[in-house]
XYZ file of C-alpha atoms in Angstrom:
306
model
C -44.130 12.922 -32.442
C -46.951 11.087 -31.259
C -46.187 10.876 -27.464
C -49.745 11.929 -26.746
C -52.916 12.088 -28.800
C -51.824 15.492 -30.186
C -48.329 16.528 -29.220
C -46.482 13.374 -30.219
C -47.725 13.757 -33.818
C -46.660 17.444 -33.854
C -43.245 16.525 -32.760
C -43.346 13.783 -35.234
C -43.161 16.248 -37.715
C -39.691 16.278 -39.497
C -37.023 18.948 -39.960
C -36.414 19.918 -43.626
C -33.273 21.998 -44.188
C -29.894 21.645 -45.926
C -26.705 21.721 -43.719
C -23.948 23.979 -44.778
C -21.317 21.719 -43.248
C -22.492 18.796 -45.417
C -22.000 20.902 -48.517
C -18.289 21.246 -47.564
C -18.203 17.531 -46.941
C -19.451 16.889 -50.482
C -16.624 18.830 -52.066
C -14.122 16.851 -50.193
C -15.684 13.230 -50.713
C -15.425 10.940 -53.588
C -17.831 11.083 -56.494
C -19.974 8.235 -55.383
C -20.243 9.509 -51.802
C -21.236 13.010 -53.237
C -24.064 11.357 -55.141
C -25.142 9.688 -52.054
C -25.157 13.087 -50.245
C -27.389 14.428 -53.101
C -29.841 11.455 -52.281
C -29.837 12.226 -48.542
C -30.393 15.919 -49.098
C -33.377 15.152 -51.271
C -34.873 12.967 -48.464
C -33.997 15.665 -45.940
C -36.027 18.190 -48.009
C -39.084 16.090 -48.664
C -41.493 17.168 -45.997
C -44.525 15.353 -47.605
C -43.209 11.826 -47.200
C -44.282 9.588 -44.151
C -41.613 8.618 -41.614
C -41.962 4.960 -42.682
C -41.238 5.903 -46.321
C -38.282 7.935 -45.224
C -36.922 5.208 -43.037
C -37.191 2.617 -45.753
C -34.780 4.863 -48.098
C -32.429 5.846 -45.334
C -31.886 2.230 -44.153
C -30.773 1.322 -47.704
C -28.462 4.373 -47.863
C -27.006 3.785 -44.367
C -26.100 0.182 -45.521
C -24.181 1.556 -48.430
C -22.450 4.137 -46.293
C -21.379 1.454 -43.883
C -20.141 -0.842 -46.563
C -17.898 1.885 -47.988
C -17.044 3.394 -44.561
C -18.268 6.862 -45.687
C -18.592 8.316 -42.183
C -19.935 11.725 -43.135
C -22.623 10.476 -45.402
C -23.599 7.736 -42.741
C -23.808 10.481 -40.032
C -26.023 12.664 -42.174
C -28.491 9.704 -43.130
C -28.404 8.228 -39.595
C -29.364 11.726 -38.161
C -32.364 11.803 -40.409
C -33.108 8.229 -39.311
C -33.346 9.086 -35.659
C -35.344 12.125 -36.478
C -37.782 9.915 -38.451
C -37.860 7.373 -35.692
C -39.366 10.036 -33.460
C -42.477 9.961 -35.665
C -42.933 6.372 -34.950
C -43.600 4.186 -31.878
C -39.931 3.232 -32.014
C -38.487 5.872 -29.555
C -36.221 3.213 -27.968
C -34.269 2.579 -31.251
C -33.833 6.326 -31.605
C -32.377 6.472 -28.111
C -30.160 3.553 -28.797
C -28.675 5.298 -31.818
C -28.307 8.835 -30.319
C -25.104 8.593 -28.292
C -22.906 6.966 -30.992
C -24.118 9.560 -33.422
C -23.365 12.381 -31.023
C -19.808 11.027 -30.484
C -19.378 10.859 -34.303
C -20.626 14.358 -34.882
C -18.113 15.673 -32.355
C -15.299 13.649 -33.788
C -15.997 15.015 -37.409
C -16.684 18.528 -36.070
C -20.274 18.796 -37.374
C -21.886 21.481 -35.094
C -25.089 21.668 -37.073
C -25.639 17.862 -37.002
C -24.859 18.030 -33.212
C -27.677 20.607 -32.628
C -30.148 18.409 -34.598
C -29.068 15.459 -32.507
C -29.537 17.547 -29.295
C -33.009 18.297 -30.505
C -33.668 14.560 -30.905
C -32.398 13.986 -27.234
C -34.733 16.732 -26.044
C -37.747 15.064 -27.906
C -36.745 11.615 -26.453
C -36.578 12.979 -22.847
C -39.960 14.716 -23.348
C -41.500 11.603 -24.796
C -40.370 9.450 -21.934
C -41.161 11.884 -19.270
C -37.498 12.173 -18.345
C -37.383 15.602 -16.663
C -33.791 15.429 -15.301
C -31.549 17.619 -17.517
C -34.266 19.089 -19.669
C -34.121 22.730 -18.366
C -30.430 22.850 -18.901
C -30.671 21.338 -22.394
C -33.489 23.817 -23.223
C -31.173 26.852 -22.096
C -28.216 25.504 -23.966
C -30.306 25.083 -27.204
C -31.815 28.471 -26.937
C -28.405 30.082 -26.498
C -27.343 28.447 -29.701
C -30.480 29.567 -31.450
C -29.569 33.200 -30.739
C -26.214 32.706 -32.451
C -26.540 30.326 -35.408
C -26.493 31.895 -38.857
C -29.275 29.922 -40.248
C -32.784 31.140 -39.562
C -34.074 27.783 -40.419
C -31.984 26.051 -37.802
C -32.928 28.715 -35.284
C -36.561 28.124 -36.076
C -36.115 24.315 -35.470
C -34.571 25.042 -32.126
C -37.235 27.549 -30.986
C -39.988 25.121 -32.237
C -38.769 22.067 -30.426
C -37.898 23.970 -27.222
C -41.299 25.648 -27.376
C -42.866 22.168 -27.670
C -40.912 20.935 -24.836
C -41.943 24.022 -22.599
C -45.562 23.249 -23.621
C -45.294 19.651 -22.325
C -43.912 21.119 -19.113
C -47.057 23.348 -18.795
C -45.003 26.445 -19.227
C -47.470 28.080 -21.630
C -45.873 31.428 -21.429
C -42.524 30.238 -22.282
C -43.880 27.977 -24.926
C -45.700 30.755 -26.747
C -42.699 33.062 -26.613
C -40.377 30.371 -28.182
C -42.976 29.375 -30.790
C -43.493 32.879 -31.882
C -39.749 33.115 -32.364
C -39.771 30.009 -34.366
C -42.625 31.446 -36.512
C -40.459 34.648 -37.202
C -37.451 32.375 -37.961
C -39.233 30.242 -40.439
C -40.633 33.422 -42.158
C -37.170 34.665 -42.521
C -36.066 31.315 -43.997
C -39.083 31.452 -46.265
C -40.006 27.868 -45.248
C -43.705 27.704 -45.700
C -43.937 24.108 -44.611
C -42.255 24.861 -41.246
C -44.693 27.942 -40.884
C -47.523 25.505 -41.166
C -46.017 23.132 -38.530
C -45.507 25.932 -36.044
C -49.147 27.096 -36.548
C -50.165 23.597 -35.733
C -48.306 23.592 -32.570
C -49.634 27.052 -31.523
C -53.138 25.561 -32.124
C -52.341 22.809 -29.692
C -51.474 25.199 -26.973
C -54.615 27.269 -27.514
C -56.558 24.051 -27.330
C -55.015 23.351 -23.895
C -55.766 26.943 -22.809
C -59.448 26.424 -23.811
C -59.151 28.821 -26.791
C -60.790 26.330 -29.236
C -61.871 29.137 -31.775
C -58.327 30.460 -31.988
C -56.936 26.926 -32.262
C -59.186 26.262 -35.191
C -58.053 29.542 -36.876
C -54.519 28.449 -36.657
C -55.326 24.884 -37.875
C -57.201 26.160 -40.929
C -54.286 28.297 -41.834
C -51.838 25.364 -41.339
C -54.151 23.083 -43.492
C -54.285 25.680 -46.228
C -50.431 25.585 -46.319
C -50.410 21.785 -46.463
C -52.904 21.795 -49.277
C -50.949 24.443 -51.118
C -47.730 22.338 -50.824
C -49.714 19.018 -51.636
C -48.273 17.681 -48.436
C -50.615 14.685 -47.643
C -48.647 13.717 -44.470
C -48.864 17.307 -43.007
C -52.479 17.570 -43.876
C -53.167 14.281 -42.075
C -51.474 15.734 -38.927
C -53.434 18.891 -39.140
C -56.798 17.057 -39.665
C -56.136 14.911 -36.731
C -55.749 17.960 -34.483
C -58.713 19.711 -36.004
C -60.771 16.669 -34.960
C -59.343 17.141 -31.378
C -60.475 20.868 -31.473
C -63.983 19.933 -32.685
C -64.247 17.546 -29.945
C -63.265 20.217 -27.439
C -66.186 22.162 -28.917
C -68.656 19.212 -28.313
C -68.951 18.852 -31.992
C -68.418 15.028 -32.291
C -69.780 14.961 -35.854
C -67.051 17.254 -37.115
C -64.482 15.565 -35.069
C -65.281 12.163 -36.577
C -65.470 13.639 -39.891
C -61.918 15.180 -39.645
C -60.540 12.077 -38.164
C -61.749 9.984 -40.977
C -60.161 12.452 -43.441
C -56.880 12.128 -41.490
C -57.107 8.383 -41.617
C -57.854 8.422 -45.416
C -54.687 10.397 -46.098
C -52.657 7.967 -43.972
C -54.016 5.077 -45.892
C -53.089 6.851 -49.173
C -49.639 7.263 -47.692
C -49.381 3.643 -46.390
C -48.723 5.305 -43.073
C -49.537 2.459 -40.671
C -48.729 4.625 -37.597
C -51.127 7.405 -38.783
C -53.782 4.934 -39.566
C -53.406 3.301 -35.988
C -53.685 6.714 -34.192
C -56.737 7.786 -36.190
C -58.545 4.458 -35.458
C -57.659 4.830 -31.750
C -59.454 8.147 -31.814
C -62.270 7.046 -33.711
C -62.691 4.152 -31.244
C -62.865 6.678 -28.447
C -65.592 8.565 -30.350
C -67.514 5.288 -30.633
C -67.242 4.829 -27.005
C -68.761 8.343 -26.276
C -71.578 7.435 -28.655
C -71.918 3.997 -27.114
C -71.099 2.255 -30.398
C -69.406 -0.507 -28.432
C -68.912 -3.031 -31.166
C -67.334 -0.593 -33.417
C -65.034 0.486 -30.677
C -63.984 -3.101 -29.889
C -63.380 -3.903 -33.463
C -61.125 -0.811 -33.975
C -59.131 -1.382 -30.777
C -58.542 -5.114 -31.841
C -57.285 -3.932 -35.167
C -54.744 -1.541 -33.619
C -53.690 -3.555 -30.585
C -50.477 -5.012 -32.273
C -49.389 -1.430 -33.033
C -49.465 -0.183 -29.481
C -48.273 -3.284 -27.584
């Protein structure tokens, strides 16, 4: 999620695991709905797609679900949609969709989906600075993480709660939760998720002034993204590496890594990623007193952030 120059992007990053309760739903659904479930699962497991690409596919699937009144498939696809919306600037739409989805998840008795929606709720509250109820939500989610059977789901809980604690400046609690996420992802054998949590650990170390440690985490995360041919993940890591180099007063490398991040976003047709990269490049131009370049970049991205 890109709710700050660094954190929002990390949060933006999407969950990628298959729900057991959906497998049961598939067995009891019609053949057509079962085929739709397969399509949704494929989207759920593609961590290298940009949020905008995912939203385009999901909107088409949701339209089909609604037309045929396939509630369970619609719930699954809509859950992915609100998760994807967190990675864009459209947090308000995610918030608007959230409560009806939670009501439907309770009605259909889908505890796994409900946890995913609670994580969306946590991210929205953090993004909007709505502190009321966050500690209680964090505690409730951590309790669930200790009892869920899926190490993947436990990892997602620990990861998002750790990120939330980080935003509340509770670095000790954040590091504890993120290390639990790392262990859970390792148990789940989810290399992509391991890369994401390394990225978040790097952000905390940046905030603590441990720039060298942050860069080590980011280099490991980038290597994983390259291994998985995950351009979207690579763009996020390069973005954060740029910030680390800036903290080290190495604006040349900061600019170089931000330009690489922007290039990957261009290749992915990720307008949000392009805009954030240009925003940072404009700030570098200001530091180097390249006023005309900065003005030109800010003019280009103004419609995105208004």
